[in-house]
Tab-separated table of C-alpha atoms in Angstrom:
chain	number	residue	atom	x	y	z
A	1	UNK	CA	124.516	-2.890	145.370
A	2	UNK	CA	121.653	-4.741	143.727
A	3	UNK	CA	119.310	-2.243	142.054
A	4	UNK	CA	116.801	-4.228	140.033
A	5	UNK	CA	115.845	-7.890	140.331
A	6	UNK	CA	113.502	-9.834	138.080
A	7	UNK	CA	112.307	-13.139	139.514
A	8	UNK	CA	110.504	-15.629	137.310
A	9	UNK	CA	108.976	-13.113	134.889
A	10	UNK	CA	106.557	-14.820	132.493
A	11	UNK	CA	104.367	-13.257	129.834
A	12	UNK	CA	101.632	-15.087	127.963
A	13	UNK	CA	99.551	-13.457	125.220
A	14	UNK	CA	96.152	-14.821	124.263
A	15	UNK	CA	96.018	-14.520	120.468
A	16	UNK	CA	92.892	-16.686	120.103
A	17	UNK	CA	90.396	-18.123	122.596
A	18	UNK	CA	92.230	-21.438	122.503
A	19	UNK	CA	95.787	-20.332	121.699
A	20	UNK	CA	98.476	-18.921	123.999
A	21	UNK	CA	101.794	-17.435	122.948
A	22	UNK	CA	104.557	-17.589	125.548
A	23	UNK	CA	106.463	-14.352	124.988
A	24	UNK	CA	108.691	-14.604	128.067
A	25	UNK	CA	109.610	-17.720	129.993
A	26	UNK	CA	110.933	-17.529	133.542
A	27	UNK	CA	113.189	-14.487	133.167
A	28	UNK	CA	115.563	-14.143	136.112
A	29	UNK	CA	117.806	-11.100	135.977
A	30	UNK	CA	119.762	-9.108	138.541
A	31	UNK	CA	121.120	-5.656	137.750
A	32	UNK	CA	123.471	-3.736	140.021
A	33	UNK	CA	123.195	-0.024	140.688
A	34	UNK	CA	124.900	2.002	137.997
A	35	UNK	CA	125.333	-1.017	135.719
A	36	UNK	CA	124.961	-0.747	131.950
A	37	UNK	CA	123.147	-3.808	130.591
A	38	UNK	CA	122.551	-4.552	126.908
A	39	UNK	CA	119.751	-6.919	125.887
A	40	UNK	CA	120.314	-8.513	122.508
A	41	UNK	CA	118.529	-11.220	120.583
A	42	UNK	CA	116.546	-12.027	117.444
A	43	UNK	CA	113.255	-10.383	116.582
A	44	UNK	CA	110.446	-11.910	118.614
A	45	UNK	CA	112.498	-12.907	121.656
A	46	UNK	CA	110.607	-10.511	123.952
A	47	UNK	CA	113.195	-7.782	124.533
A	48	UNK	CA	110.736	-4.917	124.109
A	49	UNK	CA	108.018	-6.766	126.039
A	50	UNK	CA	110.437	-7.157	128.949
A	51	UNK	CA	111.264	-3.435	128.914
A	52	UNK	CA	107.575	-2.562	128.834
A	53	UNK	CA	106.918	-4.798	131.838
A	54	UNK	CA	109.762	-3.170	133.774
A	55	UNK	CA	108.434	0.278	132.802
A	56	UNK	CA	104.939	-0.587	134.004
A	57	UNK	CA	103.407	-0.410	130.513
A	58	UNK	CA	102.648	-4.156	130.450
A	59	UNK	CA	101.700	-6.593	133.195
A	60	UNK	CA	103.670	-9.794	133.640
A	61	UNK	CA	101.609	-12.978	133.696
A	62	UNK	CA	103.614	-14.071	136.732
A	63	UNK	CA	106.798	-13.249	138.594
A	64	UNK	CA	107.990	-10.239	140.567
A	65	UNK	CA	110.171	-7.173	140.161
A	66	UNK	CA	112.235	-5.866	143.071
A	67	UNK	CA	113.791	-2.419	143.355
A	68	UNK	CA	116.500	-2.173	146.008
A	69	UNK	CA	115.233	-5.518	147.297
A	70	UNK	CA	111.630	-4.384	147.739
A	71	UNK	CA	108.617	-5.393	145.579
A	72	UNK	CA	107.535	-2.699	143.159
A	73	UNK	CA	104.027	-2.545	141.741
A	74	UNK	CA	104.538	0.442	139.435
A	75	UNK	CA	108.041	0.963	138.092
A	76	UNK	CA	106.740	3.711	135.813
A	77	UNK	CA	107.365	6.120	138.676
A	78	UNK	CA	111.076	5.369	138.921
A	79	UNK	CA	111.997	4.369	135.367
A	80	UNK	CA	111.857	6.078	131.976
A	81	UNK	CA	111.584	4.308	128.626
A	82	UNK	CA	113.183	5.815	125.502
A	83	UNK	CA	111.927	4.404	122.203
A	84	UNK	CA	113.504	4.220	118.743
A	85	UNK	CA	110.943	6.804	117.632
A	86	UNK	CA	111.790	10.166	119.108
A	87	UNK	CA	108.302	10.728	120.592
A	88	UNK	CA	108.796	14.444	121.236
A	89	UNK	CA	105.890	16.860	121.549
A	90	UNK	CA	105.861	18.610	118.144
A	91	UNK	CA	104.105	21.693	119.536
A	92	UNK	CA	106.888	22.280	122.102
A	93	UNK	CA	110.382	23.550	121.396
A	94	UNK	CA	113.500	21.844	122.739
A	95	UNK	CA	113.576	23.408	126.183
A	96	UNK	CA	109.809	22.990	126.618
A	97	UNK	CA	110.090	19.285	125.776
A	98	UNK	CA	112.833	18.879	128.365
A	99	UNK	CA	111.088	20.866	131.114
A	100	UNK	CA	107.741	19.086	130.660
A	101	UNK	CA	108.492	16.161	133.061
A	102	UNK	CA	109.734	18.612	135.685
A	103	UNK	CA	106.586	20.694	135.317
A	104	UNK	CA	104.510	17.548	135.908
A	105	UNK	CA	106.489	16.993	139.120
A	106	UNK	CA	105.665	20.523	140.298
A	107	UNK	CA	109.130	22.077	140.111
A	108	UNK	CA	109.248	25.853	139.981
A	109	UNK	CA	109.893	27.537	136.658
A	110	UNK	CA	113.337	28.849	137.563
A	111	UNK	CA	114.465	25.418	138.763
A	112	UNK	CA	113.047	23.759	135.646
A	113	UNK	CA	114.941	26.194	133.463
A	114	UNK	CA	118.214	25.698	135.363
A	115	UNK	CA	118.054	21.916	135.136
A	116	UNK	CA	117.024	21.989	131.484
A	117	UNK	CA	119.988	24.185	130.586
A	118	UNK	CA	122.314	21.735	132.378
A	119	UNK	CA	120.836	18.829	130.432
A	120	UNK	CA	121.032	20.684	127.126
A	121	UNK	CA	124.736	21.216	127.740
A	122	UNK	CA	125.166	17.582	128.831
A	123	UNK	CA	123.740	16.209	125.562
A	124	UNK	CA	125.440	18.855	123.409
A	125	UNK	CA	122.398	20.817	122.210
A	126	UNK	CA	123.490	24.361	123.068
A	127	UNK	CA	121.856	26.902	120.778
A	128	UNK	CA	118.823	24.752	119.942
A	129	UNK	CA	116.688	25.716	122.944
A	130	UNK	CA	113.968	27.405	120.887
A	131	UNK	CA	114.031	25.015	117.923
A	132	UNK	CA	110.998	22.888	117.088
A	133	UNK	CA	111.537	19.122	116.754
A	134	UNK	CA	110.973	19.204	112.989
A	135	UNK	CA	113.906	21.620	112.660
A	136	UNK	CA	116.314	19.088	114.157
A	137	UNK	CA	118.071	16.078	112.648
A	138	UNK	CA	117.188	12.594	113.864
A	139	UNK	CA	120.292	12.444	116.048
A	140	UNK	CA	119.517	15.802	117.630
A	141	UNK	CA	115.907	14.772	118.280
A	142	UNK	CA	117.132	11.674	120.084
A	143	UNK	CA	119.430	13.838	122.201
A	144	UNK	CA	116.370	15.845	123.220
A	145	UNK	CA	114.565	12.599	124.077
A	146	UNK	CA	117.499	11.509	126.268
A	147	UNK	CA	117.617	14.896	127.998
A	148	UNK	CA	113.862	14.752	128.642
A	149	UNK	CA	114.211	11.246	130.097
A	150	UNK	CA	116.964	12.466	132.424
A	151	UNK	CA	114.788	15.424	133.435
A	152	UNK	CA	112.458	12.855	134.991
A	153	UNK	CA	115.522	11.808	137.074
A	154	UNK	CA	114.768	8.079	136.788
A	155	UNK	CA	116.508	5.489	138.903
A	156	UNK	CA	116.486	3.125	135.926
A	157	UNK	CA	116.834	4.284	132.316
A	158	UNK	CA	115.254	1.900	129.798
A	159	UNK	CA	116.228	2.291	126.140
A	160	UNK	CA	114.556	0.374	123.312
A	161	UNK	CA	116.844	0.553	120.245
A	162	UNK	CA	117.173	4.334	120.670
A	163	UNK	CA	119.753	4.662	117.878
A	164	UNK	CA	118.318	2.065	115.502
A	165	UNK	CA	116.986	4.567	112.960
A	166	UNK	CA	120.208	6.575	112.725
A	167	UNK	CA	123.070	6.353	110.255
A	168	UNK	CA	126.260	4.673	111.482
A	169	UNK	CA	128.238	7.869	112.051
A	170	UNK	CA	125.469	9.499	114.088
A	171	UNK	CA	124.874	6.259	115.983
A	172	UNK	CA	128.540	6.063	116.989
A	173	UNK	CA	128.524	9.704	118.054
A	174	UNK	CA	125.452	9.227	120.243
A	175	UNK	CA	126.877	6.043	121.760
A	176	UNK	CA	129.818	8.125	122.969
A	177	UNK	CA	127.453	10.822	124.282
A	178	UNK	CA	125.413	8.200	126.123
A	179	UNK	CA	128.498	6.719	127.768
A	180	UNK	CA	129.555	10.185	128.945
A	181	UNK	CA	126.078	10.771	130.406
A	182	UNK	CA	126.150	7.348	132.076
A	183	UNK	CA	129.544	8.046	133.675
A	184	UNK	CA	128.494	11.495	134.901
A	185	UNK	CA	124.997	10.601	136.112
A	186	UNK	CA	125.615	7.051	137.352
A	187	UNK	CA	122.254	5.817	136.087
A	188	UNK	CA	121.344	2.151	135.848
A	189	UNK	CA	120.693	1.479	132.151
A	190	UNK	CA	118.935	-1.398	130.399
A	191	UNK	CA	119.513	-1.017	126.651
A	192	UNK	CA	117.857	-3.099	123.909
A	193	UNK	CA	119.680	-3.472	120.594
A	194	UNK	CA	120.013	-5.838	117.646
A	195	UNK	CA	123.554	-4.607	117.033
A	196	UNK	CA	126.372	-6.689	118.573
A	197	UNK	CA	128.919	-3.935	117.939
A	198	UNK	CA	126.731	-1.438	119.797
A	199	UNK	CA	126.198	-3.784	122.736
A	200	UNK	CA	129.933	-4.488	123.029
A	201	UNK	CA	130.878	-0.819	122.824
A	202	UNK	CA	128.404	0.246	125.515
A	203	UNK	CA	127.663	-2.441	128.055
A	204	UNK	CA	129.106	-3.893	131.247
A	205	UNK	CA	127.049	-7.012	130.567
A	206	UNK	CA	125.332	-8.403	127.490
A	207	UNK	CA	122.235	-10.527	128.035
A	208	UNK	CA	121.533	-12.742	125.018
A	209	UNK	CA	117.909	-13.801	124.611
A	210	UNK	CA	116.443	-16.612	122.528
A	211	UNK	CA	113.009	-17.207	121.022
A	212	UNK	CA	110.059	-19.591	121.337
A	213	UNK	CA	109.705	-18.741	124.117
A	214	UNK	CA	111.681	-15.600	124.960
A	215	UNK	CA	114.327	-16.587	127.478
A	216	UNK	CA	117.830	-15.748	128.668
A	217	UNK	CA	120.418	-17.998	127.021
A	218	UNK	CA	123.667	-16.222	127.909
A	219	UNK	CA	124.939	-13.577	130.315
A	220	UNK	CA	128.262	-12.089	129.199
A	221	UNK	CA	130.305	-9.932	131.582
A	222	UNK	CA	132.330	-7.585	129.374
A	223	UNK	CA	135.759	-6.798	130.827
A	224	UNK	CA	137.119	-4.789	127.887
A	225	UNK	CA	138.746	-1.545	129.000
A	226	UNK	CA	137.058	1.753	128.141
A	227	UNK	CA	137.120	3.544	125.791
A	228	UNK	CA	136.687	0.464	123.632
A	229	UNK	CA	138.335	0.000	120.268
A	230	UNK	CA	135.958	-1.632	117.784
A	231	UNK	CA	138.937	-2.789	115.668
A	232	UNK	CA	140.902	-4.407	118.511
A	233	UNK	CA	141.407	-8.179	118.473
A	234	UNK	CA	139.683	-8.776	121.836
A	235	UNK	CA	136.651	-6.746	120.699
A	236	UNK	CA	136.443	-8.701	117.441
A	237	UNK	CA	136.814	-12.070	119.184
A	238	UNK	CA	133.965	-11.304	121.585
A	239	UNK	CA	131.856	-10.079	118.677
A	240	UNK	CA	132.292	-13.445	116.939
A	241	UNK	CA	131.503	-15.427	120.101
A	242	UNK	CA	128.269	-13.533	120.669
A	243	UNK	CA	127.309	-13.867	117.003
A	244	UNK	CA	127.812	-17.628	117.222
A	245	UNK	CA	125.506	-17.804	120.235
A	246	UNK	CA	122.855	-15.735	118.451
A	247	UNK	CA	122.974	-17.967	115.396
A	248	UNK	CA	121.929	-21.036	117.409
A	249	UNK	CA	119.239	-19.409	119.598
């Protein structure tokens, strides 16, 4: 079932009274319910701008966004954006950070607590409930950010290089955690990364974007069986194909 459709999304920034920068050019994209999509491309191709438009944090210059086939004016209500920076509330502990979105939705305290405890277990943070963000490692902070995003119960989860600041071992560990969450929750995910290996390990489809202006240049459907072996020949061959496309965009 088609979940999210982008029709002719354009974004133009005015950087000077007589100069326009075309950040996005006629982006058409269809995402099925429960699909895991990776957006990859060079710096400046508009990946983050596109996520911000979908999240309702930026306005498109033209085009439309459809959710379940219906026009949506404010996707901020049904999507959650996770950034590379952990963006936790430093004055709240772990469980307070996770329950905050539920409190804003008016859920009762007991229900907030029950759901938060489920999410803490889901992301593997048992025993950290009362810890402050500064007491946690970067990987653990990002787990809290993911749990808080899921507490909002979004229909679409938007992730902007969420593991980009982490070391390789922690990044790989959190990729596995994210896939487990995706399988259990069935969320539709749009994931921005610069890392081909990460995109191949995670995604059902990889959308390659090019620059000047930002545009879709390739849409790869990834048929590799899960769990994926980064050292397997088919994984390596796809990695090289995608790298070749990126080098000419």
